[in-house]
Amino acid sequence: MGTQKTFRRRFLAALAVASLLAAPLGAQSSPTQTQQPQAVPLNPRQGPTAPLTTRTAPGGKATIRSTVSLVEIDVQITNRDGKPVKGLKQEQFTVTEDGKPQKISTFEYNDIERVETAGQGEEAPITVPLGTVTSPEQIKAVVRDHRMIVMFFDLTSLQAEDLLRSTRAAQKYLQGQMTPADLVAVVAFGNTLKVVANFTNDRELLKRSVDALVPGHEAALSQLAEAATAANGEAAATEDTGAAFTADDTEFNIFNTDRKLAAVEALCEVLEAIPGKKSIIQFTSGITQTGEENRSELIAATNSANRSDVSIYSVDSRGLLTATPGGDASTGASGGTAMFTGATVISQSESRQDSRDTLATLAGDTGGRTFFDVGDFGKVFQSVQNDTSGYYLVGYYSTNAANDGAWRRVHVKIDQLPAGVHVRTREGYYAAKNFGVFTTEDRERQLEQAFQSETPEVELPLAVETAEFRLNANQVFVPISAKLAPSALQWAQKRGSRETAFDFAAEVRDAKSNRVAGALRDTITVKIGAEHFQDIQQHALVYQGGIILAPGEYKLKFLARENESGRIGTFEEKLSLAPPLFDRLQVSSLLLSSQVEAVQNAVQIKTQALGQDAKMKSSPLDVGGERIIPSVTRVFTGDQTLYVFFQVYAPLKADSNALRAGLVFFRNGQRLSDTPMVAPTEYDEKSRTASYRLSLPLAELGEGRYTVQAVAVDAGTSYAAFARNYFALRPTAKPAAAATISAPPDPSSPSSPSN
């Protein structure tokens, strides 16, 4: 655990205001995607969405985010015998949303019974891949009049006997109940969400896929003991494990429940591109919703299902159970008096019911059903088949454009129906949300989804610059600087000042294992007086943070969110941190800047540290009480001073007193000028690190693009090394008032990093 904390430390953040210059040279932006982003299709069941936006894809093609508020409701109409009623006309249907009539825009009937009764011999091989559908219209022709069923196994909750009971029921369905109209997929959730089999009517393939599901270590998550609640002041009866201390697992339960709900949400999103009604049969041993902490994720999962035309059929795989006072043989003997008074049985019953509440909510809000305390799971598959033997798909454009995230109740009425006809449909859907009504959980989920998405977020333009500086043999400090244009921000006016807030987050993953190796998170509020607001509009906001990592190969993803509008920008980059070489001279990255500030100059920024990772007291970029503010764009003007910062790492046999370094400037491949070789500004004997901060007025250089090279030598020896960077020099800009904002020092920061 100590090693993990060492490489997940956060660094104190800073936010600065630097001159906003045009046409950056070498400015880093999101790298070209390896996969062409797909246009978001006009989504059936889509509630009211955000305003229309465009995204530029590689190659100059723009993708469109739909603003369509088309809502599609599947309607099952059956007679007294349970047979679907066919031949109804659009004119017979009336749809209301929250009591207000809606105009029907799309109408069709899916006749699954026709394919189902066509005969086994006429069954054609069909495979529909999940997650790779690029043309919904082409897929629609394939899946039309077919029943689509997903058998979803939650391996994180299914204990061995529960999983065996579930897979046996699935095999029995595949052997005897599956019809020619059924397209079935197999999905499992353990450490990850895995598609075991795509939608297909290949029975043998599906049987092998179900056979491949075996109990694993994921099931251990379901075996955490739950404390029994004592009633009427009685002593609680809990499992006696012999442990001196039992950790409070409330936060774990919150996290574990969110994972399960997020898996359901992700599965529904995968199914979204496949047209038509889909049914998920969820085999699980319960989902415990801890409380309001999971409400946001529950709504998100429900909304994703409704948006994707998915109904969830929840199956408690524990089947019929009897409550044994004090627990069965799988738990240790309990202590206290509650098991003798009935309090234990009541607690066990309540705990089991709690684990079903979320399942019931998911099923009820998505038009599905729940199956609790059943011994024959064949009824589950029969119910799904009966509910989807034929259905009408009715679509309308909602007249309610409010993006308030509220539940919209939908009612469908059909005229001129004979007596005994039963109508079954969804009860409604959750509307889309504006960022202004997001809860704390909504905001966290938005950031999480942005990190997980393979498509860059470009609503908030930003440029990012990284570098690397060695702390010791096992640690490298990676500073992260991000520049945002104030013209792209929304400032709230509060009590005579302008204010905005940002969330900055970074995640570093190991390139080989894809495990998280480092993380950073800061929330920063910027408050500007009215007299300075116009000046600030002429400058860029620059965020400074950093992460400590071990040498290795990594993938960095950086995210910035402006918290007035909720717009997000992301940046991705590969990091290659070389291990130290103690037999030669080495030079760090070259940081270029036109601005330095006093470290303590930070009265207008409030930082909120999140997480328990330790922070360093000072940055390698702090020299002599001043901090260099990296130029993210590396574009300068002739009236500015160029500051160049770098470090030199001396080998063990080098003479630290003889270390010298200087700069060489090149333009168009021609060497223009050199600076004198000078001694380091600071030297750390313990780490054998020499820090240099050199400066020169840019008026001495002409306009153009430059290469600057730092050359370091150990005078009198053969040790030498160099590093390069690039910048552009443009005509002198009009004078503007300078302003600088930075983060205050954290009084709780330790004097040195701790493991």
Tab-separated table of N, CA and C in Angstrom, residues 206-307:
chain	number	residue	atom	x	y	z
A	206	LEU	N	-24.523	-20.459	-28.217
A	206	LEU	CA	-25.043	-19.906	-26.977
A	206	LEU	C	-24.858	-20.876	-25.816
A	207	LYS	N	-25.031	-22.170	-26.062
A	207	LYS	CA	-24.832	-23.156	-25.004
A	207	LYS	C	-23.387	-23.155	-24.521
A	208	ARG	N	-22.454	-23.087	-25.459
A	208	ARG	CA	-21.031	-23.056	-25.075
A	208	ARG	C	-20.713	-21.776	-24.300
A	209	SER	N	-21.350	-20.692	-24.670
A	209	SER	CA	-21.104	-19.418	-23.988
A	209	SER	C	-21.592	-19.470	-22.547
A	210	VAL	N	-22.751	-20.070	-22.332
A	210	VAL	CA	-23.274	-20.196	-20.966
A	210	VAL	C	-22.413	-21.148	-20.154
A	211	ASP	N	-21.940	-22.221	-20.784
A	211	ASP	CA	-21.072	-23.180	-20.087
A	211	ASP	C	-19.764	-22.537	-19.631
A	212	ALA	N	-19.347	-21.486	-20.349
A	212	ALA	CA	-18.070	-20.841	-20.021
A	212	ALA	C	-18.143	-19.997	-18.763
A	213	LEU	N	-19.348	-19.757	-18.257
A	213	LEU	CA	-19.511	-18.942	-17.047
A	213	LEU	C	-19.292	-19.812	-15.824
A	214	VAL	N	-18.239	-19.557	-15.109
A	214	VAL	CA	-17.911	-20.324	-13.912
A	214	VAL	C	-17.708	-19.366	-12.753
A	215	PRO	N	-17.948	-19.827	-11.520
A	215	PRO	CA	-17.721	-18.945	-10.357
A	215	PRO	C	-16.262	-18.535	-10.269
A	216	GLY	N	-16.027	-17.281	-9.964
A	216	GLY	CA	-14.661	-16.773	-9.837
A	216	GLY	C	-14.513	-15.900	-8.622
A	217	HIS	N	-13.377	-15.187	-8.556
A	217	HIS	CA	-13.122	-14.359	-7.386
A	217	HIS	C	-14.057	-13.170	-7.311
A	218	GLU	N	-14.755	-12.853	-8.428
A	218	GLU	CA	-15.695	-11.741	-8.365
A	218	GLU	C	-16.814	-12.025	-7.364
A	219	ALA	N	-17.173	-13.322	-7.215
A	219	ALA	CA	-18.263	-13.660	-6.314
A	219	ALA	C	-17.933	-13.365	-4.858
A	220	ALA	N	-16.643	-13.209	-4.542
A	220	ALA	CA	-16.256	-12.909	-3.161
A	220	ALA	C	-16.818	-11.569	-2.708
A	221	LEU	N	-17.116	-10.674	-3.660
A	221	LEU	CA	-17.681	-9.377	-3.299
A	221	LEU	C	-19.064	-9.532	-2.670
A	222	SER	N	-19.762	-10.613	-3.025
A	222	SER	CA	-21.123	-10.783	-2.519
A	222	SER	C	-21.152	-11.401	-1.139
A	223	GLN	N	-19.998	-11.810	-0.603
A	223	GLN	CA	-19.969	-12.541	0.647
A	223	GLN	C	-19.629	-11.669	1.853
A	224	LEU	N	-19.619	-10.343	1.673
A	224	LEU	CA	-19.360	-9.464	2.816
A	224	LEU	C	-20.504	-9.573	3.814
A	225	ALA	N	-20.155	-9.773	5.084
A	225	ALA	CA	-21.195	-9.906	6.112
A	225	ALA	C	-21.888	-8.575	6.325
A	226	GLU	N	-23.199	-8.613	6.528
A	226	GLU	CA	-23.972	-7.414	6.808
A	226	GLU	C	-24.410	-7.454	8.268
A	227	ALA	N	-24.164	-6.374	8.986
A	227	ALA	CA	-24.527	-6.334	10.401
A	227	ALA	C	-26.037	-6.368	10.561
A	228	ALA	N	-26.498	-7.196	11.468
A	228	ALA	CA	-27.930	-7.277	11.748
A	228	ALA	C	-28.337	-6.106	12.635
A	229	THR	N	-29.524	-5.608	12.396
A	229	THR	CA	-30.013	-4.463	13.163
A	229	THR	C	-30.813	-4.952	14.366
A	230	ALA	N	-30.445	-4.486	15.541
A	230	ALA	CA	-31.176	-4.882	16.747
A	230	ALA	C	-32.456	-4.079	16.862
A	231	ALA	N	-33.482	-4.714	17.379
A	231	ALA	CA	-34.776	-4.048	17.540
A	231	ALA	C	-35.067	-3.832	19.018
A	232	ASN	N	-35.715	-2.720	19.308
A	232	ASN	CA	-36.165	-2.436	20.676
A	232	ASN	C	-35.036	-2.492	21.696
A	233	GLY	N	-33.868	-2.007	21.334
A	233	GLY	CA	-32.772	-1.924	22.283
A	233	GLY	C	-32.075	-3.233	22.561
A	234	GLU	N	-32.412	-4.324	21.845
A	234	GLU	CA	-31.768	-5.602	22.096
A	234	GLU	C	-30.349	-5.590	21.558
A	235	ALA	N	-29.502	-6.430	22.131
A	235	ALA	CA	-28.134	-6.536	21.639
A	235	ALA	C	-28.143	-7.172	20.259
A	236	ALA	N	-27.362	-6.610	19.347
A	236	ALA	CA	-27.345	-7.094	17.970
A	236	ALA	C	-26.676	-8.453	17.889
A	237	ALA	N	-27.124	-9.256	16.941
A	237	ALA	CA	-26.501	-10.548	16.680
A	237	ALA	C	-25.686	-10.428	15.416
A	238	THR	N	-24.378	-10.522	15.507
A	238	THR	CA	-23.499	-10.399	14.357
A	238	THR	C	-22.556	-11.573	14.303
A	239	GLU	N	-22.003	-11.795	13.120
A	239	GLU	CA	-21.085	-12.914	12.937
A	239	GLU	C	-19.837	-12.716	13.773
A	240	ASP	N	-19.406	-13.740	14.466
A	240	ASP	CA	-18.189	-13.702	15.270
A	240	ASP	C	-17.039	-14.212	14.421
A	241	THR	N	-16.216	-13.287	13.910
A	241	THR	CA	-15.098	-13.664	13.044
A	241	THR	C	-13.796	-13.779	13.797
A	242	GLY	N	-13.797	-13.383	15.046
A	242	GLY	CA	-12.556	-13.420	15.811
A	242	GLY	C	-11.657	-12.243	15.541
A	243	ALA	N	-12.098	-11.319	14.721
A	243	ALA	CA	-11.271	-10.162	14.388
A	243	ALA	C	-11.421	-9.099	15.463
A	244	ALA	N	-10.309	-8.389	15.730
A	244	ALA	CA	-10.346	-7.337	16.742
A	244	ALA	C	-11.021	-6.084	16.215
A	245	PHE	N	-11.066	-5.930	14.879
A	245	PHE	CA	-11.623	-4.705	14.305
A	245	PHE	C	-12.286	-5.046	12.982
A	246	THR	N	-13.484	-4.535	12.772
A	246	THR	CA	-14.202	-4.733	11.512
A	246	THR	C	-14.421	-3.370	10.875
A	247	ALA	N	-13.924	-3.199	9.665
A	247	ALA	CA	-14.016	-1.905	8.986
A	247	ALA	C	-15.445	-1.598	8.600
A	248	ASP	N	-15.778	-0.327	8.614
A	248	ASP	CA	-17.078	0.121	8.151
A	248	ASP	C	-17.088	0.012	6.635
A	249	ASP	N	-17.972	-0.831	6.089
A	249	ASP	CA	-17.960	-1.073	4.648
A	249	ASP	C	-19.027	-0.261	3.920
A	250	THR	N	-19.538	0.805	4.558
A	250	THR	CA	-20.571	1.604	3.915
A	250	THR	C	-20.095	2.172	2.584
A	251	GLU	N	-18.897	2.760	2.573
A	251	GLU	CA	-18.387	3.347	1.337
A	251	GLU	C	-18.129	2.270	0.297
A	252	PHE	N	-17.686	1.076	0.745
A	252	PHE	CA	-17.501	0.002	-0.217
A	252	PHE	C	-18.833	-0.378	-0.854
A	253	ASN	N	-19.896	-0.449	-0.035
A	253	ASN	CA	-21.204	-0.811	-0.567
A	253	ASN	C	-21.689	0.222	-1.579
A	254	ILE	N	-21.444	1.502	-1.271
A	254	ILE	CA	-21.818	2.557	-2.213
A	254	ILE	C	-21.093	2.348	-3.539
A	255	PHE	N	-19.792	2.102	-3.455
A	255	PHE	CA	-18.986	1.906	-4.660
A	255	PHE	C	-19.439	0.664	-5.424
A	256	ASN	N	-19.676	-0.448	-4.680
A	256	ASN	CA	-20.045	-1.697	-5.315
A	256	ASN	C	-21.409	-1.585	-5.988
A	257	THR	N	-22.355	-0.895	-5.339
A	257	THR	CA	-23.666	-0.693	-5.943
A	257	THR	C	-23.555	0.167	-7.189
A	258	ASP	N	-22.762	1.217	-7.130
A	258	ASP	CA	-22.555	2.062	-8.305
A	258	ASP	C	-21.976	1.260	-9.463
A	259	ARG	N	-21.053	0.350	-9.166
A	259	ARG	CA	-20.462	-0.482	-10.216
A	259	ARG	C	-21.525	-1.332	-10.894
A	260	LYS	N	-22.402	-1.931	-10.120
A	260	LYS	CA	-23.447	-2.775	-10.686
A	260	LYS	C	-24.402	-1.951	-11.551
A	261	LEU	N	-24.815	-0.795	-11.034
A	261	LEU	CA	-25.719	0.062	-11.789
A	261	LEU	C	-25.040	0.629	-13.032
A	262	ALA	N	-23.764	0.968	-12.892
A	262	ALA	CA	-23.017	1.468	-14.050
A	262	ALA	C	-22.883	0.389	-15.113
A	263	ALA	N	-22.771	-0.872	-14.696
A	263	ALA	CA	-22.692	-1.971	-15.659
A	263	ALA	C	-23.997	-2.096	-16.435
A	264	VAL	N	-25.125	-1.951	-15.736
A	264	VAL	CA	-26.422	-1.987	-16.411
A	264	VAL	C	-26.537	-0.825	-17.393
A	265	GLU	N	-26.108	0.361	-16.945
A	265	GLU	CA	-26.149	1.535	-17.819
A	265	GLU	C	-25.289	1.325	-19.055
A	266	ALA	N	-24.081	0.798	-18.854
A	266	ALA	CA	-23.171	0.582	-19.985
A	266	ALA	C	-23.743	-0.442	-20.962
A	267	LEU	N	-24.356	-1.496	-20.445
A	267	LEU	CA	-24.955	-2.506	-21.319
A	267	LEU	C	-26.079	-1.906	-22.149
A	268	CYS	N	-26.906	-1.070	-21.532
A	268	CYS	CA	-27.990	-0.416	-22.274
A	268	CYS	C	-27.440	0.508	-23.353
A	269	GLU	N	-26.337	1.183	-23.057
A	269	GLU	CA	-25.729	2.058	-24.061
A	269	GLU	C	-25.199	1.254	-25.241
A	270	VAL	N	-24.678	0.053	-24.968
A	270	VAL	CA	-24.213	-0.819	-26.051
A	270	VAL	C	-25.384	-1.239	-26.933
A	271	LEU	N	-26.547	-1.454	-26.318
A	271	LEU	CA	-27.728	-1.898	-27.065
A	271	LEU	C	-28.438	-0.755	-27.779
A	272	GLU	N	-28.046	0.470	-27.489
A	272	GLU	CA	-28.777	1.639	-27.989
A	272	GLU	C	-28.828	1.704	-29.508
A	273	ALA	N	-27.745	1.309	-30.170
A	273	ALA	CA	-27.681	1.442	-31.626
A	273	ALA	C	-28.487	0.374	-32.352
A	274	ILE	N	-28.981	-0.636	-31.655
A	274	ILE	CA	-29.756	-1.704	-32.284
A	274	ILE	C	-31.233	-1.348	-32.184
A	275	PRO	N	-31.914	-1.161	-33.315
A	275	PRO	CA	-33.319	-0.731	-33.272
A	275	PRO	C	-34.219	-1.806	-32.674
A	276	GLY	N	-35.363	-1.375	-32.163
A	276	GLY	CA	-36.353	-2.306	-31.658
A	276	GLY	C	-36.262	-2.516	-30.166
A	277	LYS	N	-37.244	-3.237	-29.650
A	277	LYS	CA	-37.324	-3.512	-28.222
A	277	LYS	C	-36.340	-4.613	-27.846
A	278	LYS	N	-35.600	-4.387	-26.756
A	278	LYS	CA	-34.674	-5.383	-26.230
A	278	LYS	C	-35.067	-5.723	-24.796
A	279	SER	N	-34.844	-6.976	-24.407
A	279	SER	CA	-35.151	-7.423	-23.048
A	279	SER	C	-33.885	-7.954	-22.402
A	280	ILE	N	-33.575	-7.443	-21.206
A	280	ILE	CA	-32.428	-7.935	-20.437
A	280	ILE	C	-32.961	-8.789	-19.287
A	281	ILE	N	-32.559	-10.060	-19.257
A	281	ILE	CA	-32.863	-10.923	-18.120
A	281	ILE	C	-31.642	-10.886	-17.210
A	282	GLN	N	-31.770	-10.213	-16.095
A	282	GLN	CA	-30.653	-9.969	-15.189
A	282	GLN	C	-30.659	-10.990	-14.057
A	283	PHE	N	-29.685	-11.910	-14.097
A	283	PHE	CA	-29.520	-12.888	-13.029
A	283	PHE	C	-28.579	-12.307	-11.979
A	284	THR	N	-29.080	-12.135	-10.764
A	284	THR	CA	-28.293	-11.494	-9.717
A	284	THR	C	-28.752	-12.004	-8.366
A	285	SER	N	-27.934	-11.782	-7.374
A	285	SER	CA	-28.318	-12.106	-6.000
A	285	SER	C	-28.609	-10.843	-5.208
A	286	GLY	N	-28.977	-9.793	-5.911
A	286	GLY	CA	-29.395	-8.562	-5.244
A	286	GLY	C	-28.444	-7.411	-5.477
A	287	ILE	N	-28.990	-6.210	-5.432
A	287	ILE	CA	-28.223	-4.966	-5.482
A	287	ILE	C	-28.661	-4.133	-4.297
A	288	THR	N	-27.762	-3.883	-3.374
A	288	THR	CA	-28.107	-3.083	-2.205
A	288	THR	C	-27.884	-1.616	-2.512
A	289	GLN	N	-28.969	-0.854	-2.521
A	289	GLN	CA	-28.849	0.588	-2.710
A	289	GLN	C	-28.665	1.223	-1.346
A	290	THR	N	-27.493	1.792	-1.100
A	290	THR	CA	-27.172	2.313	0.219
A	290	THR	C	-28.060	3.498	0.599
A	291	GLY	N	-28.503	4.275	-0.355
A	291	GLY	CA	-29.330	5.439	-0.055
A	291	GLY	C	-29.215	6.453	-1.171
A	292	GLU	N	-29.255	7.729	-0.812
A	292	GLU	CA	-29.190	8.795	-1.804
A	292	GLU	C	-27.879	8.792	-2.566
A	293	GLU	N	-26.834	8.163	-1.984
A	293	GLU	CA	-25.535	8.157	-2.656
A	293	GLU	C	-25.620	7.488	-4.024
A	294	ASN	N	-26.533	6.535	-4.203
A	294	ASN	CA	-26.632	5.792	-5.451
A	294	ASN	C	-27.807	6.235	-6.311
A	295	ARG	N	-28.556	7.204	-5.854
A	295	ARG	CA	-29.756	7.596	-6.585
A	295	ARG	C	-29.423	8.105	-7.983
A	296	SER	N	-28.368	8.870	-8.113
A	296	SER	CA	-27.993	9.410	-9.414
A	296	SER	C	-27.677	8.292	-10.406
A	297	GLU	N	-26.928	7.286	-9.963
A	297	GLU	CA	-26.569	6.192	-10.857
A	297	GLU	C	-27.784	5.338	-11.189
A	298	LEU	N	-28.714	5.183	-10.236
A	298	LEU	CA	-29.938	4.439	-10.507
A	298	LEU	C	-30.771	5.137	-11.574
A	299	ILE	N	-30.902	6.455	-11.458
A	299	ILE	CA	-31.641	7.216	-12.469
A	299	ILE	C	-30.939	7.118	-13.816
A	300	ALA	N	-29.601	7.182	-13.809
A	300	ALA	CA	-28.849	7.094	-15.060
A	300	ALA	C	-29.054	5.741	-15.729
A	301	ALA	N	-29.051	4.660	-14.937
A	301	ALA	CA	-29.264	3.333	-15.501
A	301	ALA	C	-30.678	3.206	-16.068
A	302	THR	N	-31.663	3.722	-15.330
A	302	THR	CA	-33.045	3.681	-15.796
A	302	THR	C	-33.216	4.491	-17.067
A	303	ASN	N	-32.633	5.679	-17.088
A	303	ASN	CA	-32.742	6.548	-18.253
A	303	ASN	C	-32.080	5.918	-19.472
A	304	SER	N	-30.909	5.287	-19.259
A	304	SER	CA	-30.216	4.638	-20.365
A	304	SER	C	-31.048	3.497	-20.937
A	305	ALA	N	-31.717	2.741	-20.064
A	305	ALA	CA	-32.566	1.642	-20.529
A	305	ALA	C	-33.752	2.167	-21.329
A	306	ASN	N	-34.425	3.191	-20.827
A	306	ASN	CA	-35.569	3.745	-21.543
A	306	ASN	C	-35.162	4.380	-22.861
A	307	ARG	N	-34.021	5.047	-22.857
A	307	ARG	CA	-33.536	5.670	-24.079
A	307	ARG	C	-33.180	4.631	-25.137
